[in-house]
Coordinates of C-alpha atoms and ligand atoms in Angstrom, one line a residue:
M1 CA 17.9 5.3 32.3
I2 CA 18.7 7.1 29.1
P3 CA 22.0 8.9 29.3
R4 CA 21.6 12.6 28.6
G5 CA 23.8 14.4 26.1
L6 CA 24.7 13.7 22.5
P7 CA 23.7 10.6 20.7
G8 CA 27.3 9.8 20.1
N9 CA 27.7 9.0 23.7
F10 CA 25.6 5.9 23.6
S11 CA 27.3 2.6 24.2
V12 CA 26.3 -0.5 22.3
P13 CA 26.3 -3.7 24.3
D14 CA 28.8 -6.2 22.8
V15 CA 26.0 -8.7 22.2
L16 CA 24.4 -6.2 19.7
K17 CA 27.5 -5.1 18.0
S18 CA 27.5 -8.2 15.8
S19 CA 24.3 -7.0 14.1
K20 CA 25.4 -5.1 11.1
Q21 CA 21.9 -4.0 10.4
L22 CA 21.6 -2.5 13.8
I23 CA 24.9 -0.8 13.7
T24 CA 24.2 0.8 10.3
G25 CA 20.4 1.0 10.6
I26 CA 20.2 2.5 14.0
F27 CA 23.4 3.6 15.5
V28 CA 25.1 5.2 12.6
K29 CA 21.9 7.1 11.9
T30 CA 21.8 8.1 15.5
M31 CA 25.1 9.9 15.2
Q32 CA 23.6 12.0 12.4
K33 CA 20.0 12.7 13.3
K34 CA 17.1 11.6 15.4
I35 CA 15.7 8.1 14.9
N36 CA 12.1 7.8 13.7
L37 CA 10.7 5.2 16.0
K38 CA 8.2 4.2 13.4
S39 CA 11.0 3.2 11.1
L40 CA 12.1 0.5 13.5
S41 CA 10.7 -3.1 13.6
R42 CA 9.4 -4.6 16.8
G43 CA 12.7 -6.2 17.5
Q44 CA 14.7 -3.1 16.7
I45 CA 12.6 -1.0 19.2
S46 CA 13.4 -3.5 21.9
V47 CA 17.1 -3.5 21.1
F48 CA 17.1 0.3 20.8
L49 CA 15.5 0.9 24.2
E50 CA 17.6 -1.8 25.8
T51 CA 20.8 -0.1 24.6
Q52 CA 19.5 3.0 26.4
G53 CA 19.4 1.0 29.6
L54 CA 15.6 0.8 29.6
P55 CA 13.7 -2.3 30.9
K56 CA 11.9 -4.6 28.5
Y57 CA 8.4 -3.4 29.4
R58 CA 9.2 0.0 28.1
A59 CA 9.3 -1.4 24.5
D60 CA 5.9 -2.9 25.0
Q61 CA 4.6 0.4 26.3
L62 CA 6.1 2.3 23.4
L63 CA 4.7 -0.2 20.8
N64 CA 1.3 0.0 22.4
W65 CA 1.2 3.8 22.3
I66 CA 2.4 4.0 18.7
Y67 CA 0.4 1.2 17.2
E68 CA -2.7 0.8 19.4
R69 CA -3.2 4.4 20.6
Y70 CA -1.8 6.1 17.5
A71 CA 0.5 8.4 19.5
S72 CA 1.9 10.9 17.1
S73 CA 4.6 12.4 19.4
L74 CA 6.6 11.3 22.5
E75 CA 4.8 14.0 24.4
E76 CA 1.5 12.0 24.1
I77 CA 3.0 9.0 25.9
T78 CA 1.9 10.0 29.4
E79 CA 2.9 6.6 30.7
F80 CA 6.5 7.8 30.4
S81 CA 7.8 10.3 32.9
K82 CA 8.5 13.8 31.6
D83 CA 12.2 13.1 32.1
L84 CA 12.1 10.0 30.1
R85 CA 10.1 11.7 27.3
T86 CA 12.6 14.5 27.2
S87 CA 15.7 12.3 27.1
L88 CA 14.2 9.9 24.6
G89 CA 13.2 13.0 22.5
E90 CA 16.8 14.0 22.3
I91 CA 17.6 11.0 20.1
A92 CA 14.3 9.8 18.7
Y93 CA 10.9 11.0 17.5
I94 CA 7.7 9.5 16.2
G95 CA 7.4 10.3 12.5
N96 CA 4.0 11.0 11.0
L97 CA 2.5 11.6 7.6
A98 CA 0.9 15.0 7.7
V99 CA -2.8 14.9 6.9
V100 CA -2.9 17.7 4.3
K101 CA -6.4 17.2 3.0
R102 CA -9.4 15.0 3.8
Q103 CA -12.2 14.9 1.2
R104 CA -15.5 13.1 1.4
S105 CA -17.4 11.8 -1.7
S106 CA -21.2 11.8 -2.0
D107 CA -21.0 7.9 -1.9
G108 CA -19.2 7.9 1.5
T109 CA -15.7 7.2 0.1
E110 CA -13.0 9.4 1.6
K111 CA -9.7 10.5 0.2
F112 CA -6.7 11.5 2.3
L113 CA -3.8 13.5 1.0
F114 CA -0.7 12.9 3.1
G115 CA 2.4 15.0 3.1
L116 CA 5.7 13.3 3.5
E117 CA 8.8 14.5 5.4
D118 CA 10.5 15.6 2.1
R119 CA 7.3 17.5 1.0
Q120 CA 6.2 14.9 -1.5
A121 CA 2.7 13.6 -1.1
V122 CA 0.6 10.5 -1.5
E123 CA -3.1 9.6 -1.4
S124 CA -5.1 6.9 0.3
V125 CA -8.8 6.1 -0.2
L126 CA -11.1 4.9 2.5
I127 CA -14.0 2.8 1.2
P128 CA -16.8 1.8 3.6
D129 CA -18.9 -1.1 2.6
K130 CA -21.3 -2.8 5.0
D131 CA -19.2 -3.9 7.9
R132 CA -16.0 -3.5 6.0
L133 CA -13.7 -0.5 6.0
T134 CA -11.2 -0.9 3.2
L135 CA -8.2 1.4 2.9
C136 CA -6.6 1.7 -0.5
I137 CA -2.9 2.6 0.1
S138 CA -0.1 3.9 -2.0
S139 CA 3.3 2.3 -2.3
Q140 CA 5.2 4.9 -4.4
V141 CA 5.1 8.6 -5.1
G142 CA 4.1 8.4 -8.7
C143 CA 4.7 5.3 -10.8
A144 CA 7.3 4.4 -13.5
M145 CA 5.0 2.0 -15.4
G146 CA 3.4 4.6 -17.6
C147 CA 0.1 2.8 -18.3
S148 CA -1.7 5.0 -20.8
F149 CA -5.1 5.0 -18.9
C150 CA -3.8 5.9 -15.5
L151 CA -3.3 9.4 -14.0
T152 CA -0.8 8.2 -11.4
G153 CA 1.7 7.1 -14.1
K154 CA 1.6 10.5 -15.9
S155 CA 4.2 12.2 -13.8
G156 CA 6.6 9.1 -13.7
L157 CA 8.1 7.8 -10.5
I158 CA 9.2 10.4 -8.0
R159 CA 10.3 7.9 -5.3
N160 CA 9.6 4.7 -3.4
L161 CA 7.8 4.9 -0.1
R162 CA 9.5 3.6 2.9
A163 CA 7.9 0.7 4.8
W164 CA 6.8 3.0 7.7
E165 CA 5.3 5.5 5.2
I166 CA 3.2 2.7 3.8
L167 CA 2.1 1.5 7.2
D168 CA 1.5 5.1 8.5
Q169 CA -1.3 5.6 6.0
I170 CA -3.2 3.0 8.0
L171 CA -2.2 4.4 11.4
S172 CA -3.1 8.0 10.4
V173 CA -6.5 7.0 9.1
N174 CA -7.2 4.8 12.1
R175 CA -6.3 7.8 14.3
L176 CA -8.8 10.0 12.5
I177 CA -11.7 7.5 12.5
K178 CA -11.3 6.3 16.1
P179 CA -12.9 4.2 17.5
K180 CA -13.6 2.6 14.1
K181 CA -10.7 0.7 12.6
I182 CA -9.7 -0.2 9.1
T183 CA -10.5 -3.9 8.4
N184 CA -9.1 -4.5 4.9
I185 CA -6.2 -3.2 3.0
V186 CA -5.7 -3.0 -0.8
L187 CA -2.4 -1.9 -2.3
M188 CA -4.1 -0.3 -5.2
G189 CA -3.3 3.3 -4.6
M190 CA -0.4 5.2 -6.2
G191 CA 2.5 3.2 -7.5
E192 CA 3.4 -0.3 -8.5
P193 CA 4.0 -2.2 -5.2
L194 CA 6.2 -4.9 -6.7
A195 CA 8.5 -2.3 -8.1
N196 CA 9.2 -1.3 -4.5
F197 CA 9.5 -4.9 -3.4
E198 CA 11.6 -4.8 -0.2
E199 CA 9.8 -1.9 1.4
V200 CA 6.4 -3.3 0.5
V201 CA 7.3 -6.7 1.9
D202 CA 8.6 -5.1 5.1
A203 CA 5.4 -3.0 5.3
L204 CA 3.2 -6.1 4.8
K205 CA 5.0 -7.8 7.7
R206 CA 4.5 -4.7 9.9
I207 CA 0.8 -4.3 8.9
I208 CA 0.2 -7.9 9.9
S209 CA 2.2 -7.6 13.1
F210 CA 1.1 -4.2 14.2
T211 CA -2.5 -3.5 13.0
G212 CA -4.0 -6.9 13.6
I213 CA -5.3 -7.0 10.0
S214 CA -4.9 -10.6 8.8
K215 CA -3.2 -11.7 5.6
R216 CA -6.5 -12.7 4.0
K217 CA -7.7 -9.2 4.3
I218 CA -4.8 -7.7 2.4
T219 CA -4.7 -7.6 -1.4
L220 CA -1.7 -6.5 -3.4
S221 CA -2.4 -5.3 -7.0
T222 CA 0.3 -5.4 -9.6
A223 CA 0.7 -4.4 -13.2
G224 CA 2.4 -7.8 -13.7
L225 CA 6.1 -7.9 -12.7
A226 CA 6.2 -11.7 -13.2
P227 CA 9.5 -12.5 -11.4
K228 CA 8.3 -10.6 -8.3
I229 CA 5.0 -12.4 -8.4
L230 CA 6.9 -15.6 -8.0
E231 CA 9.0 -14.2 -5.2
L232 CA 6.2 -12.6 -3.2
P233 CA 4.8 -15.8 -1.6
K234 CA 8.2 -16.6 -0.2
M235 CA 8.5 -13.2 1.4
A236 CA 4.9 -12.4 2.3
P237 CA 2.9 -15.6 2.1
D238 CA -0.9 -15.9 1.8
I239 CA -1.9 -12.4 0.9
N240 CA -4.4 -11.9 -1.9
L241 CA -3.1 -11.2 -5.3
A242 CA -4.8 -9.0 -7.9
I243 CA -3.4 -8.6 -11.4
S244 CA -4.2 -5.6 -13.6
L245 CA -4.5 -7.4 -16.9
N246 CA -6.5 -5.0 -19.0
A247 CA -5.8 -6.6 -22.4
T248 CA -5.9 -10.1 -24.0
T249 CA -3.2 -9.6 -26.7
D250 CA 0.4 -8.6 -26.4
T251 CA -0.1 -6.0 -29.1
V252 CA -2.8 -4.1 -27.2
R253 CA -1.2 -4.7 -23.7
D254 CA 2.2 -3.5 -25.0
R255 CA 0.5 -0.3 -26.1
I256 CA -1.5 0.4 -22.9
M257 CA 0.8 -1.1 -20.3
P258 CA 4.4 -0.8 -21.4
I259 CA 5.6 -3.3 -18.7
N260 CA 4.1 -5.9 -21.0
R261 CA 7.0 -5.6 -23.3
K262 CA 9.2 -6.9 -20.6
Y263 CA 6.8 -9.5 -19.1
P264 CA 4.3 -10.5 -21.8
I265 CA 0.9 -11.9 -21.1
R266 CA 2.1 -15.5 -21.3
S267 CA 4.9 -15.0 -18.7
L268 CA 2.4 -13.1 -16.5
I269 CA -0.3 -15.8 -16.6
D270 CA 2.4 -18.5 -16.0
A271 CA 3.5 -16.7 -12.8
C272 CA -0.1 -16.5 -11.7
R273 CA -0.6 -20.3 -12.3
R274 CA 2.4 -20.8 -10.0
Y275 CA 1.1 -18.5 -7.3
P276 CA 0.2 -20.7 -4.3
L277 CA -3.4 -20.3 -3.3
K278 CA -5.0 -21.5 -0.1
P279 CA -8.3 -23.4 -0.3
R280 CA -11.2 -21.2 -1.4
R281 CA -8.9 -18.3 -2.3
M282 CA -8.6 -16.9 -5.8
I283 CA -6.6 -14.5 -7.8
T284 CA -8.4 -11.3 -8.9
F285 CA -7.9 -10.1 -12.5
E286 CA -8.7 -6.5 -12.9
Y287 CA -9.8 -5.5 -16.4
V288 CA -10.2 -1.8 -17.1
L289 CA -12.6 -1.6 -20.1
I290 CA -11.6 1.0 -22.6
S291 CA -13.9 1.8 -25.5
G292 CA -12.7 0.4 -28.8
I293 CA -9.4 -0.8 -27.3
N294 CA -10.0 -3.9 -25.2
D295 CA -13.8 -4.3 -24.9
S296 CA -14.9 -6.4 -27.9
A297 CA -16.7 -9.8 -27.7
E298 CA -13.5 -11.3 -29.2
D299 CA -11.5 -9.9 -26.2
A300 CA -14.0 -11.4 -23.8
R301 CA -13.7 -14.8 -25.5
R302 CA -9.9 -14.5 -25.4
L303 CA -10.0 -13.6 -21.7
V304 CA -12.0 -16.8 -21.0
R305 CA -9.4 -18.9 -22.9
L306 CA -6.5 -17.1 -21.2
L307 CA -7.7 -17.7 -17.6
K308 CA -9.0 -21.2 -18.2
G309 CA -8.1 -23.5 -15.3
L310 CA -7.0 -20.6 -13.0
R311 CA -8.8 -20.2 -9.7
C312 CA -9.8 -16.6 -10.3
K313 CA -12.4 -13.9 -10.6
V314 CA -12.5 -10.9 -12.9
N315 CA -13.3 -7.4 -11.9
L316 CA -14.5 -5.3 -14.8
I317 CA -13.7 -1.7 -14.2
P318 CA -15.2 0.7 -16.8
L319 CA -12.5 3.3 -17.5
N320 CA -12.5 6.4 -15.3
P321 CA -11.6 9.1 -17.7
H322 CA -9.4 12.0 -16.8
E323 CA -8.5 15.3 -18.3
G324 CA -6.0 15.2 -21.1
S325 CA -6.7 11.6 -22.1
A326 CA -8.6 10.7 -25.3
L327 CA -9.5 7.2 -23.9
Q328 CA -13.2 6.7 -23.2
R329 CA -15.3 4.3 -21.2
P330 CA -17.5 1.9 -23.1
S331 CA -21.3 2.2 -23.1
D332 CA -23.1 0.3 -20.4
V333 CA -24.4 -2.1 -23.1
S334 CA -20.9 -3.1 -24.1
V335 CA -19.8 -3.5 -20.5
L336 CA -22.8 -5.8 -19.8
A337 CA -22.1 -7.7 -23.0
F338 CA -18.5 -8.3 -22.1
Q339 CA -19.5 -9.5 -18.7
R340 CA -22.1 -11.8 -20.2
V341 CA -19.5 -13.7 -22.2
L342 CA -17.5 -14.4 -19.1
T343 CA -20.4 -15.4 -16.9
D344 CA -21.8 -17.6 -19.8
N345 CA -18.4 -19.4 -19.5
N346 CA -18.9 -20.0 -15.8
M347 CA -16.5 -17.3 -14.7
T348 CA -17.1 -15.0 -11.8
A349 CA -17.1 -11.5 -13.3
L350 CA -18.2 -8.4 -11.4
I351 CA -18.6 -4.9 -12.8
R352 CA -16.8 -2.6 -10.4
E353 CA -18.0 1.0 -10.6
S354 CA -15.1 2.9 -9.0
K355 CA -16.2 4.8 -6.0
G356 CA -15.3 8.4 -5.1
Q357 CA -15.2 9.7 -8.7
D358 CA -16.5 13.2 -7.7
I359 CA -13.4 13.7 -5.5
L360 CA -11.0 12.0 -8.0
A361 CA -10.5 9.1 -5.6
A362 CA -11.4 6.3 -8.1
C363 CA -9.0 3.8 -9.6
G364 CA -6.4 5.5 -11.7
Q365 CA -7.3 9.0 -10.6
L366 CA -4.8 9.4 -7.7
R367 CA -2.1 11.9 -8.3
G368 CA -0.9 13.0 -4.8
V369 CA -0.6 16.6 -6.0
Y370 CA -1.0 19.5 -3.7
A371 CA -0.6 23.2 -4.2
G372 CA 0.5 24.9 -1.1
E373 CA -1.9 22.8 1.0
L374 CA 0.9 21.4 3.1
E375 CA 2.2 24.7 4.1
K376 CA -1.3 25.7 5.2
N377 CA -1.7 22.7 7.4
R378 CA 1.8 22.2 9.0
Ligands
SAH1 N1 0.1 -0.4 -9.9 C1 -0.8 -1.3 -9.4 C2 -1.7 -0.8 -8.4 C3 -2.3 0.5 -8.5 S1 -3.4 0.8 -9.9 C4 -1.6 -1.9 -10.6 O1 -1.5 -1.4 -11.7 O2 -2.3 -2.9 -10.4 C5 -4.9 0.1 -9.3 C6 -5.9 -0.3 -10.3 O3 -6.5 0.9 -11.0 C7 -5.4 -1.1 -11.4 O4 -6.1 -2.3 -11.5 C8 -5.5 -0.3 -12.7 O5 -5.7 -1.1 -13.8 C9 -6.7 0.6 -12.3 N2 -6.8 1.8 -13.1 C10 -5.8 2.6 -13.4 N3 -6.2 3.7 -14.1 C11 -7.6 3.5 -14.3 C12 -8.6 4.2 -14.8 N4 -8.4 5.4 -15.5 N5 -9.9 3.8 -14.8 C13 -10.2 2.6 -14.1 N6 -9.2 1.9 -13.5 C14 -7.9 2.3 -13.6
SF4_2 FE1 1.3 2.4 -12.2 FE2 -0.7 0.8 -11.8 FE3 -1.1 3.2 -12.8 FE4 0.0 1.4 -14.3 S1 -2.1 1.3 -13.4 S2 0.7 3.5 -14.1 S3 1.2 0.3 -12.8 S4 -0.3 2.8 -10.8

């Protein structure tokens, strides 16, 4: 049974007191405010319920309700008695991203604007394709990288997302599209995932453990934080890696992706060469084609030389222009000519027309801005 009364009354079994993480992560927090059950890992949920004197099967039930049935409040957990829900509700709650806005593009892509507990917001994009349902999720509110072609970077970094907020984008969309389920995840929404390394790694582990989406259906895209690319496989092995390369010389890359000044192309490609790949898997290089900046035949030839010997494919993304930027997308002829150089050199190179442009859901168009929408919907 859960003791009623103030959280401060809870006793922590001796066997648990040794866990510093638990003491600080759960119990100290408990003294101050309610615990968001979604912020706890599988193990922490078990321990937490155990310390409330609840039998083990309660943890399984709770996990099932949150992660399989997408319960968004304790009240929904009808398997728990009213008393149990009330007493648990005195110390804990199920946190949720608020669905502020849901927009549908003419091509079937959907964009979700989620409100966070501190009134910030992020966006996720759902892309249906044959039997696949891919969700493009955000890892940060804004982004500090300042790439010149990307709208997300314009407002700088506001804050990192917590692991549960990253995972909850998936749970929230799954809840809305029931009985369908997201099959693939790409970390290509707002933010630079490797700049929020710990929370992203934690989120990846939870996604794999809670949603049943396998590692090979998860892709993390990075602007190229070379040391973190080397660390990633140790912390979250076997997920797919995508690199936003976007230039073939340091001069150009320094200009359009300032992170290149810290980790120039050579160090980035070197990290990619050391990224462990399972058989038949490859690294994806994303290359946003910008007219007159990085789209020449010489660039294409340099790209071939740069990626030589790497098991990889190239996604060519003609720039999605946005207001206030002078950058332009190249003509279709130049895009095809660029692709031709790559394919003539036996490289796999696909032209990726970003989906959802009419609702600003395409690559580089996510901003997570809302004006009064949250208030309307809360
Ligand atoms: N920060 C990570 C992931 C988010 S950006 C990264 O940079 O990889 C996701 C992708 O959108 C990147 O490949 C980026 O190069 C691309 N992108 C950004 N702005 C774009 C734009 N205006 N047009 C087309 N693609 C863009
Ligand atoms: Fe950030 Fe990626 Fe946009 Fe660059 S392209 S500003 S790293 S989100």
